[in-house]
CSV table of C-alpha atoms and ligand atoms in Angstrom, one decimal:
chain,number,residue,atom,x,y,z
A,5,MET,CA,85.0,63.0,52.1
A,6,LYS,CA,82.3,61.2,53.9
A,7,LYS,CA,82.5,57.3,53.9
A,8,PRO,CA,79.6,55.4,52.2
A,9,ALA,CA,77.1,54.1,54.7
A,10,ILE,CA,78.1,50.4,54.0
A,11,ILE,CA,81.7,51.2,55.0
A,12,GLU,CA,80.6,52.8,58.3
A,13,ASP,CA,78.4,49.8,58.9
A,14,ALA,CA,81.2,47.3,58.1
A,15,ILE,CA,83.5,49.1,60.5
A,16,LEU,CA,81.0,48.8,63.3
A,17,HIS,CA,80.3,45.2,62.4
A,18,VAL,CA,83.9,44.1,62.3
A,19,ARG,CA,84.9,46.0,65.5
A,20,ASP,CA,82.2,44.2,67.3
A,21,ARG,CA,82.9,40.8,65.7
A,22,LEU,CA,86.7,40.9,66.6
A,23,LYS,CA,86.2,42.3,70.1
A,24,GLY,CA,88.5,40.6,72.6
A,25,ASP,CA,90.8,38.9,70.0
A,26,SER,CA,94.4,38.6,71.4
A,27,SER,CA,95.9,36.6,68.5
A,28,GLY,CA,96.9,39.6,66.3
A,29,HIS,CA,93.7,39.3,64.3
A,30,ASP,CA,92.0,42.1,66.3
A,31,TRP,CA,90.2,45.2,65.0
A,32,ARG,CA,93.4,47.3,65.0
A,33,HIS,CA,94.9,44.8,62.5
A,34,VAL,CA,91.9,45.1,60.3
A,35,GLU,CA,92.0,48.9,60.6
A,36,ARG,CA,95.7,49.0,59.5
A,37,VAL,CA,95.0,46.7,56.6
A,38,TYR,CA,92.0,48.8,55.6
A,39,ARG,CA,94.1,52.0,55.6
A,40,MET,CA,97.0,50.5,53.8
A,41,ALA,CA,94.7,49.0,51.2
A,42,LEU,CA,93.2,52.4,50.5
A,43,ARG,CA,96.7,53.9,50.3
A,44,ILE,CA,97.9,51.3,47.8
A,45,ASN,CA,94.6,51.8,45.9
A,46,GLU,CA,95.3,55.6,45.5
A,47,VAL,CA,98.1,54.5,43.1
A,48,GLU,CA,96.6,51.4,41.7
A,49,ARG,CA,93.1,52.7,41.1
A,50,GLY,CA,91.0,49.6,41.6
A,51,ASP,CA,87.3,49.6,42.7
A,52,GLU,CA,87.6,51.4,46.0
A,53,LEU,CA,84.4,49.9,47.5
A,54,VAL,CA,85.6,46.3,46.8
A,55,VAL,CA,89.1,47.1,48.2
A,56,ALA,CA,87.6,48.7,51.3
A,57,LEU,CA,85.0,46.0,52.1
A,58,ALA,CA,87.4,43.1,51.4
A,59,ALA,CA,90.0,44.6,53.7
A,60,LEU,CA,87.4,45.2,56.4
A,61,LEU,CA,85.8,41.8,56.2
A,62,HIS,CA,88.9,39.6,55.5
A,63,ASP,CA,89.4,38.3,59.0
A,64,VAL,CA,85.8,38.0,60.3
A,65,SER,CA,86.4,34.2,60.7
A,66,ASP,CA,89.9,33.0,60.2
A,67,TYR,CA,90.4,29.2,59.8
A,68,LYS,CA,93.4,29.4,62.2
A,69,LEU,CA,91.1,30.5,65.0
A,70,ASN,CA,87.7,29.0,64.2
A,71,GLY,CA,88.6,25.3,64.4
A,72,GLY,CA,89.9,25.0,60.9
A,73,ASP,CA,87.0,25.9,58.7
A,74,VAL,CA,88.5,27.7,55.6
A,75,GLU,CA,85.1,28.4,54.1
A,76,ALA,CA,83.6,30.1,57.1
A,77,GLY,CA,85.3,33.5,56.5
A,78,PRO,CA,84.2,34.0,52.9
A,79,ARG,CA,80.7,32.6,53.8
A,80,GLU,CA,80.2,35.0,56.7
A,81,ALA,CA,81.4,38.0,54.6
A,82,ARG,CA,78.9,37.1,51.9
A,83,ALA,CA,76.1,36.8,54.3
A,84,TRP,CA,76.8,40.2,55.8
A,85,LEU,CA,77.2,41.8,52.4
A,86,GLU,CA,73.9,40.3,51.3
A,87,SER,CA,72.2,41.7,54.4
A,88,GLN,CA,73.5,45.1,53.2
A,89,ARG,CA,72.1,44.5,49.7
A,90,LEU,CA,75.5,45.1,47.9
A,91,ASP,CA,75.3,44.2,44.2
A,92,ALA,CA,75.9,40.5,43.4
A,93,PRO,CA,79.1,40.9,41.3
A,94,ARG,CA,80.8,42.8,44.0
A,95,ILE,CA,79.7,40.3,46.7
A,96,ALA,CA,81.1,37.4,44.6
A,97,HIS,CA,84.4,39.3,44.0
A,98,ILE,CA,84.9,40.1,47.7
A,99,GLU,CA,84.0,36.6,48.7
A,100,ARG,CA,86.6,35.3,46.2
A,101,ILE,CA,89.3,37.7,47.5
A,102,ILE,CA,88.8,36.6,51.1
A,103,ALA,CA,88.9,32.9,50.1
A,104,THR,CA,92.2,33.4,48.3
A,105,MET,CA,94.0,35.9,50.7
A,106,SER,CA,95.7,33.6,53.1
A,107,PHE,CA,99.3,32.3,52.9
A,108,LYS,CA,99.1,28.6,52.5
A,109,GLY,CA,102.8,27.4,52.8
A,110,ALA,CA,106.1,28.2,51.3
A,111,GLY,CA,105.7,25.8,48.4
A,112,VAL,CA,102.0,26.4,47.7
A,113,ALA,CA,100.9,28.9,45.1
A,114,SER,CA,98.0,31.2,46.1
A,115,LYS,CA,97.7,33.6,43.2
A,116,MET,CA,95.3,36.5,43.4
A,117,ASP,CA,93.8,37.1,40.0
A,118,THR,CA,92.2,40.6,40.3
A,119,LEU,CA,93.8,44.0,41.0
A,120,GLU,CA,91.6,44.6,44.1
A,121,GLY,CA,92.6,41.2,45.5
A,122,LYS,CA,96.3,41.9,44.9
A,123,ILE,CA,96.0,45.2,46.8
A,124,VAL,CA,94.2,43.7,49.8
A,125,GLN,CA,96.5,40.7,50.0
A,126,ASP,CA,99.5,43.1,50.0
A,127,ALA,CA,98.1,45.2,52.7
A,128,ASP,CA,97.4,42.1,54.9
A,129,ARG,CA,100.9,40.8,54.2
A,130,LEU,CA,102.5,44.1,55.1
A,131,ASP,CA,100.9,43.9,58.5
A,132,ALA,CA,102.5,40.5,59.0
A,133,ILE,CA,106.1,41.8,58.6
A,134,GLY,CA,108.2,44.6,60.1
A,135,ALA,CA,107.9,45.7,63.8
A,136,ILE,CA,104.2,45.1,63.9
A,137,GLY,CA,104.7,41.7,62.2
A,138,ILE,CA,107.2,40.7,64.9
A,139,ALA,CA,104.7,41.7,67.6
A,140,ARG,CA,101.9,39.8,65.9
A,141,ALA,CA,103.9,36.7,65.4
A,142,PHE,CA,104.6,36.3,69.1
A,143,ALA,CA,101.1,37.3,70.1
A,144,TYR,CA,99.7,34.6,67.8
A,145,GLY,CA,102.3,32.1,69.0
A,146,GLY,CA,101.5,32.8,72.7
A,147,LYS,CA,97.8,32.5,72.0
A,148,MET,CA,98.4,29.1,70.3
A,149,GLY,CA,100.7,27.8,73.0
A,150,ARG,CA,103.8,27.8,70.7
A,151,ASP,CA,107.4,28.0,72.0
A,152,ILE,CA,109.1,31.3,71.3
A,153,TYR,CA,112.0,29.3,69.9
A,154,ASP,CA,113.1,25.6,70.0
A,155,PRO,CA,116.6,25.1,68.5
A,156,ASP,CA,115.9,21.4,68.1
A,157,ILE,CA,113.2,21.9,65.5
A,158,ALA,CA,114.3,23.2,62.1
A,159,PRO,CA,111.9,25.3,59.9
A,160,THR,CA,110.0,23.4,57.2
A,161,MET,CA,109.2,24.7,53.7
A,162,HIS,CA,105.7,23.4,53.5
A,163,ARG,CA,104.6,21.8,50.2
A,164,SER,CA,100.9,21.6,51.0
A,165,PHE,CA,98.4,23.8,52.8
A,166,ASP,CA,97.5,20.8,55.0
A,167,SER,CA,101.0,20.4,56.3
A,168,TYR,CA,101.4,24.2,56.7
A,169,ARG,CA,98.2,24.4,58.8
A,170,ALA,CA,99.1,21.3,60.9
A,171,ASN,CA,102.5,22.8,61.8
A,172,GLN,CA,103.1,23.4,65.5
A,173,SER,CA,106.6,24.8,65.4
A,174,SER,CA,108.0,27.8,67.2
A,175,SER,CA,107.3,31.5,66.4
A,176,ILE,CA,110.9,32.0,65.4
A,177,ASN,CA,110.5,29.2,62.8
A,178,HIS,CA,107.4,31.1,61.5
A,179,PHE,CA,109.7,33.9,60.3
A,180,HIS,CA,111.6,31.4,58.1
A,181,GLU,CA,108.5,29.5,57.0
A,182,LYS,CA,106.4,32.5,56.1
A,183,LEU,CA,107.4,36.0,57.2
A,184,LEU,CA,110.7,36.3,55.4
A,185,LEU,CA,109.1,35.0,52.2
A,186,LEU,CA,106.5,37.7,52.0
A,187,LYS,CA,108.7,40.4,50.6
A,188,GLY,CA,109.1,38.4,47.4
A,189,LEU,CA,105.4,37.7,47.2
A,190,MET,CA,104.1,41.3,47.1
A,191,ASN,CA,102.0,42.1,44.1
A,192,THR,CA,102.1,45.9,43.8
A,193,ALA,CA,105.0,48.4,43.5
A,194,THR,CA,103.9,50.3,46.6
A,195,ALA,CA,103.9,47.2,48.8
A,196,LYS,CA,107.2,45.9,47.3
A,197,LYS,CA,108.9,49.2,48.4
A,198,LEU,CA,107.4,49.2,51.9
A,199,ALA,CA,108.3,45.5,52.3
A,200,GLU,CA,112.0,46.2,51.7
A,201,HIS,CA,112.4,48.2,55.0
A,202,ARG,CA,110.1,46.0,57.0
A,203,HIS,CA,112.1,42.9,55.9
A,204,CYS,CA,115.3,44.5,57.1
A,205,VAL,CA,113.7,45.2,60.5
A,206,MET,CA,112.9,41.5,60.8
A,207,LEU,CA,116.4,40.4,59.8
A,208,GLU,CA,117.9,42.7,62.3
A,209,PHE,CA,115.6,41.4,65.0
A,210,LEU,CA,116.5,37.8,64.2
A,211,ASN,CA,120.2,38.5,64.2
A,212,GLU,CA,119.9,40.1,67.6
A,213,PHE,CA,117.7,37.3,68.9
A,214,ASP,CA,120.3,34.7,67.8
A,215,ALA,CA,123.2,36.7,69.3
A,216,GLU,CA,121.4,37.0,72.7
A,217,TRP,CA,120.3,33.3,72.5
A,218,LYS,CA,124.0,32.3,72.1
A,219,GLY,CA,125.1,34.6,74.8
A,220,ASN,CA,127.0,36.8,72.4
A,221,ALA,CA,125.2,40.0,73.0
B,7,ADP,P1,97.2,34.9,56.7
B,7,ADP,O1,95.8,34.7,56.5
B,7,ADP,O2,98.0,35.0,55.4
B,7,ADP,O3,97.8,33.9,57.7
B,7,ADP,P2,96.6,36.8,58.7
B,7,ADP,O4,96.0,38.2,58.5
B,7,ADP,O5,95.8,35.7,59.3
B,7,ADP,O6,97.3,36.3,57.4
B,7,ADP,O7,97.9,37.0,59.6
B,7,ADP,C1,98.6,36.0,60.1
B,7,ADP,C2,99.3,36.5,61.4
B,7,ADP,O8,99.3,35.4,62.2
B,7,ADP,C3,100.7,36.9,61.1
B,7,ADP,O9,101.0,38.1,61.8
B,7,ADP,C4,101.5,35.8,61.6
B,7,ADP,O10,102.7,36.1,62.1
B,7,ADP,C5,100.6,35.1,62.6
B,7,ADP,N1,100.9,33.7,62.5
B,7,ADP,C6,100.3,32.8,61.7
B,7,ADP,N2,100.8,31.5,61.8
B,7,ADP,C7,101.7,31.6,62.8
B,7,ADP,C8,102.6,30.7,63.4
B,7,ADP,N3,102.6,29.4,63.0
B,7,ADP,N4,103.4,31.2,64.3
B,7,ADP,C9,103.4,32.5,64.7
B,7,ADP,N5,102.6,33.4,64.1
B,7,ADP,C10,101.7,33.0,63.2
B,8,NI,NI1,94.6,39.6,58.2
């Protein structure tokens, strides 16, 4: 079936917007999230246009990469959707999904309240775990000048978004501070099932990393 024109336009817009990103927030990340969100939506049956557009626009301006502005992403998505004349309730919904999507620390609740939001959040979180999640964690860490691992710094279970975002610890710590928690935070049955295997892939990787680090493998 042919895609609606607004989806075709969103794809072109986001490809252009994320050109040159090397932090794991590139167009291919968005494309995977978009496809996964549509796949989950086949089972969950939310508003497909909202799911597709929220997935496509969710990383147009990430606070982690734009100097810390958490409002820029949802604001930029709204401006683009208004330029496309999407209806106001859908624009407000997509803006709210993008504002709520991000992980904010192990001890910080960030509950998505609509089905469409839950679907897109699951798709984004699935792309942060498993083999691709491992690749993205080290791409992001390298981009941000993080150590691969520093055994002198223990992982922290952040109790506030501010302490989570100020954190500078190693990419290996990021697995304990976020990535290994995502399996338990999935919203939909489809994502919960996929997360099981991806979680095991990360555990296996971390075991192997530890064994090699200690000279045991
Ligand atoms: P979220 O908005 O929930 O952070 P993203 O789509 O922005 O989700 O994806 C975050 C990606 O960035 C993940 O792949 C994650 O591994 C990586 N990342 C974020 N913070 C760190 C960090 N401190 N160390 C290593 N990787 C990180
Ligand atoms: Ni993302």
